[in-house]
Amino acid sequence: MPGEARDIKVTRSLVIGADPVGGRLAEERRILALHFPRFVLDSTTPRAGTWAVARGPLRTFAGTQYDIWIDLPDGYPHSLPQVWPHGWTPVKNPHMYADGTICVMRRRQWSSFFSATAVVAKTAIWLNKYEIWVERQVWPGPQQPH
């Protein structure tokens, strides 16, 4: 039904098991490098209240490049990461929060098995939909209320 939360389906290569070999950070980096080699996962200089920051560029089907920062909070992986536009300001749209973060999924849809790479992938989808919003003022696909 429209407006109801749906389960998020994530491909197996974007999830992390309960006890990854080498630890969570190493597995996060491995998966990120595999799928988004231009992204880095920095745990040495994270922002306040974060465990690590994933950052890098994403390019849409229209060819526009957007820089993104994804804060992995101190409670990660049990807390939903926050997605921030970096170096650009999105046009006001129905899938942003008042603090400027991008809504790629709802908190109740997050699973501790998801990786930061899954959030990057969801952000790439969001950016393509965002460009349609800017052009037509219509958000494509199903939506959930905020």
Short mmCIF file of N, CA, C and O in Angstrom, two decimals:
data_model
loop_
_atom_site.label_atom_id
_atom_site.label_comp_id
_atom_site.label_asym_id
_atom_site.label_seq_id
_atom_site.Cartn_x
_atom_site.Cartn_y
_atom_site.Cartn_z
N MET A 1 0.83 -1.18 0.00
CA MET A 1 0.00 0.00 0.00
C MET A 1 0.87 1.24 0.00
O MET A 1 1.91 1.26 0.65
N PRO A 2 0.45 2.29 -0.68
CA PRO A 2 1.22 3.53 -0.68
C PRO A 2 1.36 4.08 0.73
O PRO A 2 0.44 4.05 1.53
N GLY A 3 2.56 4.60 1.02
CA GLY A 3 2.80 5.23 2.30
C GLY A 3 3.22 4.28 3.41
O GLY A 3 3.59 4.72 4.49
N GLU A 4 3.16 2.98 3.20
CA GLU A 4 3.57 2.03 4.23
C GLU A 4 5.04 1.68 4.06
O GLU A 4 5.57 1.66 2.95
N ALA A 5 5.69 1.39 5.18
CA ALA A 5 7.10 0.99 5.12
C ALA A 5 7.20 -0.38 4.45
O ALA A 5 6.40 -1.26 4.71
N ARG A 6 8.17 -0.50 3.60
CA ARG A 6 8.42 -1.77 2.95
C ARG A 6 9.79 -2.26 3.39
O ARG A 6 10.65 -1.48 3.75
N ASP A 7 10.01 -3.57 3.34
CA ASP A 7 11.33 -4.09 3.64
C ASP A 7 12.27 -3.63 2.54
O ASP A 7 11.92 -3.60 1.37
N ILE A 8 13.47 -3.27 2.94
CA ILE A 8 14.50 -2.90 1.98
C ILE A 8 15.20 -4.18 1.55
O ILE A 8 15.61 -4.98 2.38
N LYS A 9 15.32 -4.38 0.25
CA LYS A 9 16.02 -5.55 -0.26
C LYS A 9 17.41 -5.10 -0.69
O LYS A 9 17.56 -4.15 -1.43
N VAL A 10 18.41 -5.79 -0.17
CA VAL A 10 19.80 -5.45 -0.45
C VAL A 10 20.51 -6.70 -0.93
O VAL A 10 20.38 -7.76 -0.32
N THR A 11 21.25 -6.57 -2.02
CA THR A 11 21.98 -7.71 -2.56
C THR A 11 22.99 -8.23 -1.53
O THR A 11 23.51 -7.47 -0.73
N ARG A 12 23.23 -9.50 -1.56
CA ARG A 12 24.08 -10.17 -0.57
C ARG A 12 25.48 -9.55 -0.49
O ARG A 12 26.09 -9.50 0.57
N SER A 13 25.99 -9.04 -1.61
CA SER A 13 27.34 -8.48 -1.60
C SER A 13 27.43 -7.15 -0.84
O SER A 13 28.52 -6.63 -0.63
N LEU A 14 26.29 -6.61 -0.40
CA LEU A 14 26.27 -5.34 0.32
C LEU A 14 25.95 -5.50 1.80
O LEU A 14 25.72 -4.53 2.50
N VAL A 15 25.93 -6.75 2.29
CA VAL A 15 25.64 -7.00 3.70
C VAL A 15 26.88 -7.58 4.39
O VAL A 15 27.77 -8.12 3.74
N ILE A 16 26.90 -7.46 5.71
CA ILE A 16 28.02 -7.93 6.51
C ILE A 16 27.49 -8.87 7.57
O ILE A 16 26.52 -8.55 8.27
N GLY A 17 28.11 -10.02 7.71
CA GLY A 17 27.70 -11.01 8.70
C GLY A 17 28.00 -10.55 10.12
O GLY A 17 28.64 -9.52 10.35
N ALA A 18 27.56 -11.35 11.08
CA ALA A 18 27.68 -10.99 12.49
C ALA A 18 29.12 -10.89 12.98
O ALA A 18 29.43 -10.10 13.85
N ASP A 19 30.03 -11.69 12.43
CA ASP A 19 31.41 -11.69 12.89
C ASP A 19 32.36 -11.70 11.69
O ASP A 19 32.96 -12.73 11.37
N PRO A 20 32.51 -10.54 11.01
CA PRO A 20 33.32 -10.53 9.79
C PRO A 20 34.80 -10.78 10.08
O PRO A 20 35.34 -10.32 11.09
N VAL A 21 35.44 -11.52 9.20
CA VAL A 21 36.88 -11.79 9.31
C VAL A 21 37.62 -10.46 9.21
O VAL A 21 37.37 -9.67 8.32
N GLY A 22 38.50 -10.20 10.16
CA GLY A 22 39.27 -8.95 10.15
C GLY A 22 38.56 -7.79 10.81
O GLY A 22 39.10 -6.70 10.91
N GLY A 23 37.31 -7.99 11.23
CA GLY A 23 36.57 -6.94 11.90
C GLY A 23 35.66 -6.15 10.97
O GLY A 23 35.77 -6.22 9.75
N ARG A 24 34.77 -5.41 11.58
CA ARG A 24 33.74 -4.65 10.83
C ARG A 24 34.37 -3.60 9.92
O ARG A 24 33.99 -3.47 8.76
N LEU A 25 35.32 -2.85 10.41
CA LEU A 25 35.92 -1.77 9.63
C LEU A 25 36.61 -2.32 8.38
O LEU A 25 36.43 -1.80 7.28
N ALA A 26 37.36 -3.39 8.53
CA ALA A 26 38.05 -4.00 7.39
C ALA A 26 37.05 -4.50 6.35
O ALA A 26 37.25 -4.32 5.14
N GLU A 27 35.97 -5.12 6.80
CA GLU A 27 34.97 -5.63 5.87
C GLU A 27 34.22 -4.49 5.19
O GLU A 27 33.92 -4.55 4.00
N GLU A 28 33.92 -3.43 5.93
CA GLU A 28 33.30 -2.24 5.34
C GLU A 28 34.18 -1.69 4.22
O GLU A 28 33.69 -1.39 3.13
N ARG A 29 35.45 -1.57 4.49
CA ARG A 29 36.39 -1.03 3.48
C ARG A 29 36.48 -1.95 2.26
O ARG A 29 36.55 -1.48 1.13
N ARG A 30 36.52 -3.24 2.50
CA ARG A 30 36.62 -4.20 1.39
C ARG A 30 35.41 -4.09 0.46
O ARG A 30 35.55 -4.00 -0.76
N ILE A 31 34.22 -4.07 1.04
CA ILE A 31 32.99 -4.01 0.24
C ILE A 31 32.88 -2.66 -0.48
O ILE A 31 32.50 -2.59 -1.65
N LEU A 32 33.24 -1.59 0.20
CA LEU A 32 33.18 -0.26 -0.41
C LEU A 32 34.13 -0.18 -1.61
O LEU A 32 33.75 0.31 -2.68
N ALA A 33 35.35 -0.67 -1.46
CA ALA A 33 36.33 -0.65 -2.55
C ALA A 33 35.87 -1.49 -3.74
O ALA A 33 36.13 -1.14 -4.90
N LEU A 34 35.19 -2.58 -3.46
CA LEU A 34 34.69 -3.46 -4.51
C LEU A 34 33.62 -2.79 -5.37
O LEU A 34 33.64 -2.86 -6.60
N HIS A 35 32.68 -2.11 -4.73
CA HIS A 35 31.53 -1.53 -5.44
C HIS A 35 31.69 -0.06 -5.80
O HIS A 35 31.15 0.38 -6.82
N PHE A 36 32.38 0.71 -4.97
CA PHE A 36 32.54 2.15 -5.19
C PHE A 36 34.00 2.52 -4.91
O PHE A 36 34.32 3.10 -3.87
N PRO A 37 34.90 2.20 -5.84
CA PRO A 37 36.33 2.38 -5.59
C PRO A 37 36.77 3.83 -5.38
O PRO A 37 37.84 4.07 -4.83
N ARG A 38 35.95 4.79 -5.77
CA ARG A 38 36.31 6.20 -5.57
C ARG A 38 35.90 6.70 -4.18
O ARG A 38 36.22 7.82 -3.81
N PHE A 39 35.22 5.87 -3.41
CA PHE A 39 34.85 6.22 -2.04
C PHE A 39 35.93 5.76 -1.07
O PHE A 39 36.59 4.76 -1.32
N VAL A 40 36.08 6.49 0.02
CA VAL A 40 36.98 6.10 1.09
C VAL A 40 36.19 6.03 2.39
O VAL A 40 35.19 6.73 2.55
N LEU A 41 36.65 5.18 3.28
CA LEU A 41 36.05 5.08 4.61
C LEU A 41 37.11 5.49 5.60
O LEU A 41 38.11 4.81 5.78
N ASP A 42 36.92 6.66 6.22
CA ASP A 42 37.90 7.25 7.11
C ASP A 42 37.45 7.09 8.55
O ASP A 42 36.42 7.63 8.94
N SER A 43 38.24 6.34 9.33
CA SER A 43 37.93 6.19 10.74
C SER A 43 38.94 6.93 11.61
O SER A 43 38.83 6.93 12.83
N THR A 44 39.92 7.59 10.99
CA THR A 44 40.94 8.28 11.77
C THR A 44 40.54 9.71 12.13
O THR A 44 40.96 10.22 13.16
N THR A 45 39.74 10.34 11.30
CA THR A 45 39.31 11.72 11.58
C THR A 45 37.80 11.88 11.37
O THR A 45 37.36 12.74 10.60
N PRO A 46 37.01 11.05 12.04
CA PRO A 46 35.56 11.20 11.85
C PRO A 46 35.05 12.48 12.50
O PRO A 46 35.72 13.07 13.35
N ARG A 47 33.88 12.90 12.08
CA ARG A 47 33.25 14.07 12.69
C ARG A 47 32.74 13.70 14.08
O ARG A 47 32.57 12.53 14.40
N ALA A 48 32.47 14.70 14.89
CA ALA A 48 31.97 14.48 16.25
C ALA A 48 30.71 13.61 16.21
O ALA A 48 29.83 13.83 15.39
N GLY A 49 30.67 12.61 17.09
CA GLY A 49 29.51 11.73 17.18
C GLY A 49 29.48 10.63 16.14
O GLY A 49 28.49 9.91 16.03
N THR A 50 30.55 10.49 15.38
CA THR A 50 30.60 9.45 14.35
C THR A 50 31.73 8.47 14.63
O THR A 50 32.75 8.81 15.23
N TRP A 51 31.55 7.26 14.14
CA TRP A 51 32.54 6.20 14.24
C TRP A 51 33.49 6.28 13.04
O TRP A 51 34.68 6.05 13.15
N ALA A 52 32.93 6.63 11.89
CA ALA A 52 33.70 6.75 10.65
C ALA A 52 32.87 7.56 9.66
O ALA A 52 31.66 7.75 9.85
N VAL A 53 33.54 8.01 8.60
CA VAL A 53 32.86 8.75 7.53
C VAL A 53 33.24 8.12 6.20
O VAL A 53 34.42 7.94 5.89
N ALA A 54 32.22 7.75 5.42
CA ALA A 54 32.43 7.29 4.04
C ALA A 54 32.20 8.50 3.16
O ALA A 54 31.20 9.21 3.31
N ARG A 55 33.12 8.76 2.25
CA ARG A 55 32.94 9.92 1.39
C ARG A 55 33.49 9.65 0.00
O ARG A 55 34.43 8.88 -0.18
N GLY A 56 32.84 10.31 -0.97
CA GLY A 56 33.27 10.15 -2.34
C GLY A 56 32.25 10.70 -3.30
O GLY A 56 31.20 11.21 -2.91
N PRO A 57 32.54 10.59 -4.60
CA PRO A 57 31.65 11.11 -5.64
C PRO A 57 30.72 10.03 -6.20
O PRO A 57 31.08 8.86 -6.27
N LEU A 58 29.54 10.47 -6.57
CA LEU A 58 28.59 9.61 -7.31
C LEU A 58 28.17 10.36 -8.56
O LEU A 58 27.93 11.57 -8.52
N ARG A 59 28.05 9.65 -9.67
CA ARG A 59 27.64 10.26 -10.93
C ARG A 59 26.29 9.68 -11.33
O ARG A 59 26.08 8.47 -11.28
N THR A 60 25.36 10.57 -11.72
CA THR A 60 24.03 10.14 -12.13
C THR A 60 24.02 9.70 -13.59
O THR A 60 25.00 9.91 -14.31
N PHE A 61 22.89 9.16 -14.02
CA PHE A 61 22.75 8.76 -15.42
C PHE A 61 22.84 9.97 -16.35
O PHE A 61 23.26 9.84 -17.49
N ALA A 62 22.47 11.15 -15.85
CA ALA A 62 22.56 12.38 -16.65
C ALA A 62 23.99 12.91 -16.71
O ALA A 62 24.27 13.85 -17.44
N GLY A 63 24.89 12.33 -15.93
CA GLY A 63 26.30 12.70 -15.98
C GLY A 63 26.74 13.70 -14.92
O GLY A 63 27.90 14.09 -14.89
N THR A 64 25.84 14.11 -14.04
CA THR A 64 26.20 15.05 -12.99
C THR A 64 26.89 14.32 -11.85
O THR A 64 26.44 13.25 -11.43
N GLN A 65 27.97 14.89 -11.35
CA GLN A 65 28.68 14.29 -10.22
C GLN A 65 28.32 15.04 -8.94
O GLN A 65 28.29 16.26 -8.91
N TYR A 66 28.04 14.27 -7.89
CA TYR A 66 27.72 14.81 -6.58
C TYR A 66 28.67 14.20 -5.56
O TYR A 66 28.86 12.98 -5.55
N ASP A 67 29.23 15.04 -4.70
CA ASP A 67 30.04 14.53 -3.60
C ASP A 67 29.14 14.28 -2.40
O ASP A 67 28.28 15.10 -2.08
N ILE A 68 29.38 13.16 -1.75
CA ILE A 68 28.53 12.71 -0.64
C ILE A 68 29.43 12.34 0.54
O ILE A 68 30.49 11.74 0.36
N TRP A 69 28.96 12.66 1.74
CA TRP A 69 29.57 12.19 2.99
C TRP A 69 28.52 11.39 3.72
O TRP A 69 27.38 11.82 3.82
N ILE A 70 28.91 10.25 4.22
CA ILE A 70 27.99 9.41 4.99
C ILE A 70 28.60 9.21 6.38
O ILE A 70 29.66 8.59 6.52
N ASP A 71 27.93 9.78 7.38
CA ASP A 71 28.38 9.63 8.76
C ASP A 71 27.88 8.30 9.32
O ASP A 71 26.68 8.04 9.31
N LEU A 72 28.81 7.48 9.79
CA LEU A 72 28.45 6.26 10.49
C LEU A 72 28.50 6.61 11.97
O LEU A 72 29.58 6.85 12.52
N PRO A 73 27.35 6.70 12.64
CA PRO A 73 27.30 7.20 14.01
C PRO A 73 28.00 6.28 15.00
O PRO A 73 28.28 5.11 14.71
N ASP A 74 28.28 6.82 16.17
CA ASP A 74 28.95 6.04 17.22
C ASP A 74 28.25 4.72 17.49
O ASP A 74 28.89 3.74 17.81
N GLY A 75 26.94 4.65 17.36
CA GLY A 75 26.19 3.42 17.58
C GLY A 75 26.16 2.48 16.39
O GLY A 75 25.49 1.45 16.41
N TYR A 76 26.88 2.80 15.32
CA TYR A 76 26.91 1.98 14.11
C TYR A 76 27.49 0.61 14.43
O TYR A 76 28.43 0.51 15.21
N PRO A 77 26.98 -0.46 13.90
CA PRO A 77 26.00 -0.59 12.83
C PRO A 77 24.54 -0.68 13.30
O PRO A 77 23.66 -0.96 12.50
N HIS A 78 24.31 -0.42 14.57
CA HIS A 78 22.94 -0.52 15.08
C HIS A 78 22.15 0.76 14.89
O HIS A 78 20.97 0.80 15.21
N SER A 79 22.81 1.79 14.39
CA SER A 79 22.15 3.07 14.12
C SER A 79 22.29 3.41 12.64
O SER A 79 23.33 3.17 12.03
N LEU A 80 21.24 3.99 12.08
CA LEU A 80 21.20 4.37 10.67
C LEU A 80 22.22 5.47 10.37
O LEU A 80 22.26 6.48 11.08
N PRO A 81 23.06 5.30 9.35
CA PRO A 81 23.98 6.37 8.95
C PRO A 81 23.22 7.59 8.42
O PRO A 81 22.08 7.48 7.99
N GLN A 82 23.89 8.74 8.46
CA GLN A 82 23.32 9.96 7.92
C GLN A 82 24.05 10.31 6.63
O GLN A 82 25.28 10.27 6.58
N VAL A 83 23.29 10.68 5.60
CA VAL A 83 23.84 11.02 4.30
C VAL A 83 23.79 12.54 4.12
O VAL A 83 22.72 13.14 4.23
N TRP A 84 24.96 13.12 3.82
CA TRP A 84 25.08 14.56 3.66
C TRP A 84 25.58 14.91 2.26
O TRP A 84 26.53 14.30 1.77
N PRO A 85 24.97 15.91 1.62
CA PRO A 85 25.58 16.45 0.41
C PRO A 85 26.84 17.21 0.83
O PRO A 85 26.86 17.86 1.87
N HIS A 86 27.90 17.09 0.06
CA HIS A 86 29.15 17.77 0.41
C HIS A 86 29.55 18.69 -0.75
O HIS A 86 29.78 18.23 -1.87
N GLY A 87 29.60 19.99 -0.45
CA GLY A 87 30.01 20.96 -1.46
C GLY A 87 28.89 21.39 -2.40
O GLY A 87 29.15 22.05 -3.40
N TRP A 88 27.67 21.00 -2.13
CA TRP A 88 26.51 21.40 -2.94
C TRP A 88 25.29 21.40 -2.04
O TRP A 88 25.26 20.72 -1.01
N THR A 89 24.30 22.17 -2.42
CA THR A 89 23.07 22.26 -1.64
C THR A 89 21.90 21.80 -2.50
O THR A 89 21.62 22.42 -3.53
N PRO A 90 21.24 20.72 -2.11
CA PRO A 90 20.11 20.24 -2.89
C PRO A 90 18.95 21.24 -2.91
O PRO A 90 18.74 21.98 -1.95
N VAL A 91 18.21 21.23 -4.01
CA VAL A 91 16.95 21.96 -4.10
C VAL A 91 16.00 21.31 -3.09
O VAL A 91 15.98 20.08 -2.95
N LYS A 92 15.23 22.12 -2.39
CA LYS A 92 14.25 21.58 -1.43
C LYS A 92 13.39 20.52 -2.12
O LYS A 92 12.90 20.73 -3.23
N ASN A 93 13.26 19.38 -1.45
CA ASN A 93 12.50 18.27 -2.03
C ASN A 93 11.89 17.46 -0.89
O ASN A 93 12.23 17.65 0.27
N PRO A 94 10.96 16.55 -1.21
CA PRO A 94 10.26 15.82 -0.15
C PRO A 94 11.08 14.75 0.57
O PRO A 94 10.59 14.14 1.51
N HIS A 95 12.32 14.53 0.16
CA HIS A 95 13.11 13.45 0.76
C HIS A 95 14.42 13.95 1.36
O HIS A 95 15.48 13.36 1.19
N MET A 96 14.28 15.07 2.09
CA MET A 96 15.38 15.63 2.86
C MET A 96 14.86 16.00 4.24
O MET A 96 13.67 16.28 4.41
N TYR A 97 15.75 15.99 5.20
CA TYR A 97 15.40 16.41 6.55
C TYR A 97 15.78 17.87 6.74
O TYR A 97 16.60 18.42 5.98
N ALA A 98 15.23 18.49 7.75
CA ALA A 98 15.46 19.91 8.03
C ALA A 98 16.95 20.21 8.26
O ALA A 98 17.41 21.31 7.98
N ASP A 99 17.71 19.22 8.77
CA ASP A 99 19.13 19.46 9.03
C ASP A 99 20.00 19.36 7.77
O ASP A 99 21.21 19.53 7.82
N GLY A 100 19.38 19.07 6.61
CA GLY A 100 20.10 18.99 5.35
C GLY A 100 20.51 17.59 4.95
O GLY A 100 21.09 17.40 3.88
N THR A 101 20.23 16.58 5.79
CA THR A 101 20.58 15.22 5.42
C THR A 101 19.57 14.67 4.42
O THR A 101 18.43 15.12 4.35
N ILE A 102 20.02 13.70 3.67
CA ILE A 102 19.21 13.07 2.62
C ILE A 102 18.57 11.81 3.19
O ILE A 102 19.22 11.01 3.85
N CYS A 103 17.29 11.62 2.92
CA CYS A 103 16.57 10.43 3.39
C CYS A 103 16.62 9.34 2.32
O CYS A 103 15.90 9.40 1.33
N VAL A 104 17.47 8.35 2.54
CA VAL A 104 17.55 7.23 1.60
C VAL A 104 16.79 6.01 2.11
O VAL A 104 16.48 5.12 1.34
N MET A 105 16.52 5.98 3.42
CA MET A 105 15.68 4.93 4.00
C MET A 105 15.25 5.37 5.40
O MET A 105 15.87 6.25 5.99
N ARG A 106 14.21 4.75 5.88
CA ARG A 106 13.68 5.06 7.21
C ARG A 106 14.46 4.29 8.28
O ARG A 106 14.99 3.22 8.01
N ARG A 107 14.50 4.82 9.49
CA ARG A 107 15.23 4.16 10.59
C ARG A 107 14.77 2.73 10.80
O ARG A 107 15.56 1.84 11.04
N ARG A 108 13.48 2.50 10.73
CA ARG A 108 12.96 1.16 11.01
C ARG A 108 13.31 0.16 9.89
O ARG A 108 13.13 -1.04 10.05
N GLN A 109 13.78 0.65 8.76
CA GLN A 109 14.18 -0.22 7.66
C GLN A 109 15.65 -0.63 7.76
O GLN A 109 16.08 -1.55 7.09
N TRP A 110 16.40 0.06 8.58
CA TRP A 110 17.84 -0.20 8.71
C TRP A 110 18.08 -1.52 9.43
O TRP A 110 17.37 -1.86 10.37
N SER A 111 19.09 -2.25 9.01
CA SER A 111 19.51 -3.49 9.66
C SER A 111 21.01 -3.40 9.94
O SER A 111 21.76 -2.88 9.11
N SER A 112 21.44 -3.91 11.06
CA SER A 112 22.87 -3.90 11.39
C SER A 112 23.69 -4.75 10.43
O SER A 112 24.92 -4.66 10.41
N PHE A 113 23.03 -5.55 9.61
CA PHE A 113 23.75 -6.34 8.60
C PHE A 113 24.05 -5.53 7.34
O PHE A 113 24.89 -5.93 6.55
N PHE A 114 23.38 -4.40 7.15
CA PHE A 114 23.66 -3.55 5.99
C PHE A 114 25.03 -2.91 6.16
O PHE A 114 25.46 -2.59 7.26
N SER A 115 25.69 -2.67 5.05
CA SER A 115 27.00 -2.01 5.06
C SER A 115 26.85 -0.55 4.66
O SER A 115 25.80 -0.13 4.14
N ALA A 116 27.91 0.20 4.90
CA ALA A 116 27.94 1.59 4.42
C ALA A 116 27.78 1.61 2.90
O ALA A 116 27.18 2.53 2.34
N THR A 117 28.27 0.59 2.24
CA THR A 117 28.16 0.49 0.78
C THR A 117 26.69 0.40 0.34
O THR A 117 26.32 0.96 -0.68
N ALA A 118 25.86 -0.26 1.13
CA ALA A 118 24.43 -0.31 0.82
C ALA A 118 23.84 1.10 0.87
O ALA A 118 22.98 1.45 0.05
N VAL A 119 24.31 1.91 1.80
CA VAL A 119 23.83 3.30 1.90
C VAL A 119 24.32 4.11 0.70
O VAL A 119 23.57 4.92 0.15
N VAL A 120 25.55 3.88 0.26
CA VAL A 120 26.05 4.56 -0.93
C VAL A 120 25.19 4.20 -2.14
O VAL A 120 24.79 5.06 -2.92
N ALA A 121 24.87 2.92 -2.29
CA ALA A 121 24.03 2.46 -3.40
C ALA A 121 22.64 3.10 -3.35
O ALA A 121 22.12 3.56 -4.38
N LYS A 122 22.04 3.16 -2.16
CA LYS A 122 20.73 3.81 -2.01
C LYS A 122 20.83 5.30 -2.33
O LYS A 122 19.92 5.89 -2.90
N THR A 123 21.95 5.91 -1.98
CA THR A 123 22.15 7.32 -2.27
C THR A 123 22.26 7.56 -3.77
O THR A 123 21.73 8.55 -4.30
N ALA A 124 22.91 6.65 -4.48
CA ALA A 124 23.01 6.77 -5.95
C ALA A 124 21.62 6.74 -6.58
O ALA A 124 21.31 7.53 -7.49
N ILE A 125 20.76 5.88 -6.09
CA ILE A 125 19.38 5.82 -6.58
C ILE A 125 18.67 7.14 -6.25
O ILE A 125 17.98 7.71 -7.09
N TRP A 126 18.83 7.61 -5.02
CA TRP A 126 18.22 8.87 -4.59
C TRP A 126 18.62 10.02 -5.50
O TRP A 126 17.79 10.82 -5.90
N LEU A 127 19.92 10.11 -5.85
CA LEU A 127 20.40 11.20 -6.69
C LEU A 127 19.75 11.20 -8.07
O LEU A 127 19.42 12.27 -8.61
N ASN A 128 19.57 10.03 -8.66
CA ASN A 128 18.90 9.97 -9.96
C ASN A 128 17.44 10.41 -9.85
O ASN A 128 16.94 11.12 -10.71
N LYS A 129 16.77 10.02 -8.77
CA LYS A 129 15.40 10.47 -8.55
C LYS A 129 15.35 11.97 -8.27
O LYS A 129 14.45 12.67 -8.73
N TYR A 130 16.34 12.46 -7.54
CA TYR A 130 16.43 13.88 -7.23
C TYR A 130 16.50 14.71 -8.51
O TYR A 130 15.84 15.74 -8.62
N GLU A 131 17.29 14.27 -9.48
CA GLU A 131 17.40 15.02 -10.73
C GLU A 131 16.06 15.08 -11.47
O GLU A 131 15.73 16.09 -12.08
N ILE A 132 15.28 14.03 -11.39
CA ILE A 132 13.94 14.05 -11.98
C ILE A 132 13.06 15.04 -11.22
O ILE A 132 12.31 15.81 -11.81
N TRP A 133 13.19 15.05 -9.87
CA TRP A 133 12.43 16.01 -9.06
C TRP A 133 12.75 17.44 -9.47
O TRP A 133 11.85 18.26 -9.64
N VAL A 134 14.02 17.74 -9.63
CA VAL A 134 14.43 19.10 -9.98
C VAL A 134 13.84 19.50 -11.33
O VAL A 134 13.34 20.61 -11.49
N GLU A 135 13.85 18.58 -12.27
CA GLU A 135 13.35 18.88 -13.62
C GLU A 135 11.83 18.94 -13.70
O GLU A 135 11.27 19.82 -14.35
N ARG A 136 11.14 18.02 -13.02
CA ARG A 136 9.69 17.88 -13.21
C ARG A 136 8.85 18.15 -11.97
O ARG A 136 7.62 18.10 -12.05
N GLN A 137 9.47 18.29 -10.81
CA GLN A 137 8.77 18.44 -9.53
C GLN A 137 7.88 17.24 -9.22
O GLN A 137 6.84 17.36 -8.58
N VAL A 138 8.33 16.08 -9.67
CA VAL A 138 7.66 14.80 -9.40
C VAL A 138 8.74 13.83 -8.93
O VAL A 138 9.76 13.67 -9.60
N TRP A 139 8.51 13.21 -7.76
CA TRP A 139 9.45 12.22 -7.26
C TRP A 139 9.05 10.86 -7.82
O TRP A 139 7.96 10.37 -7.56
N PRO A 140 9.91 10.22 -8.63
CA PRO A 140 9.53 8.95 -9.25
C PRO A 140 9.52 7.79 -8.27
O PRO A 140 10.31 7.75 -7.34
N GLY A 141 8.59 6.88 -8.47
CA GLY A 141 8.55 5.67 -7.67
C GLY A 141 7.77 5.83 -6.39
O GLY A 141 7.29 6.91 -6.05
N PRO A 142 7.61 4.72 -5.65
CA PRO A 142 6.87 4.74 -4.40
C PRO A 142 7.56 5.63 -3.36
O PRO A 142 8.77 5.75 -3.36
N GLN A 143 6.75 6.21 -2.47
CA GLN A 143 7.27 7.08 -1.43
C GLN A 143 6.65 6.71 -0.10
O GLN A 143 5.59 6.12 -0.04
N GLN A 144 7.34 7.13 0.96
CA GLN A 144 6.84 6.97 2.32
C GLN A 144 6.75 8.37 2.92
O GLN A 144 7.58 9.21 2.65
N PRO A 145 5.75 8.61 3.76
CA PRO A 145 5.66 9.94 4.37
C PRO A 145 6.79 10.18 5.35
O PRO A 145 7.31 9.26 5.96
N HIS A 146 7.19 11.44 5.47
CA HIS A 146 8.24 11.83 6.41
C HIS A 146 7.64 12.52 7.61
O HIS A 146 6.64 13.11 7.57
#
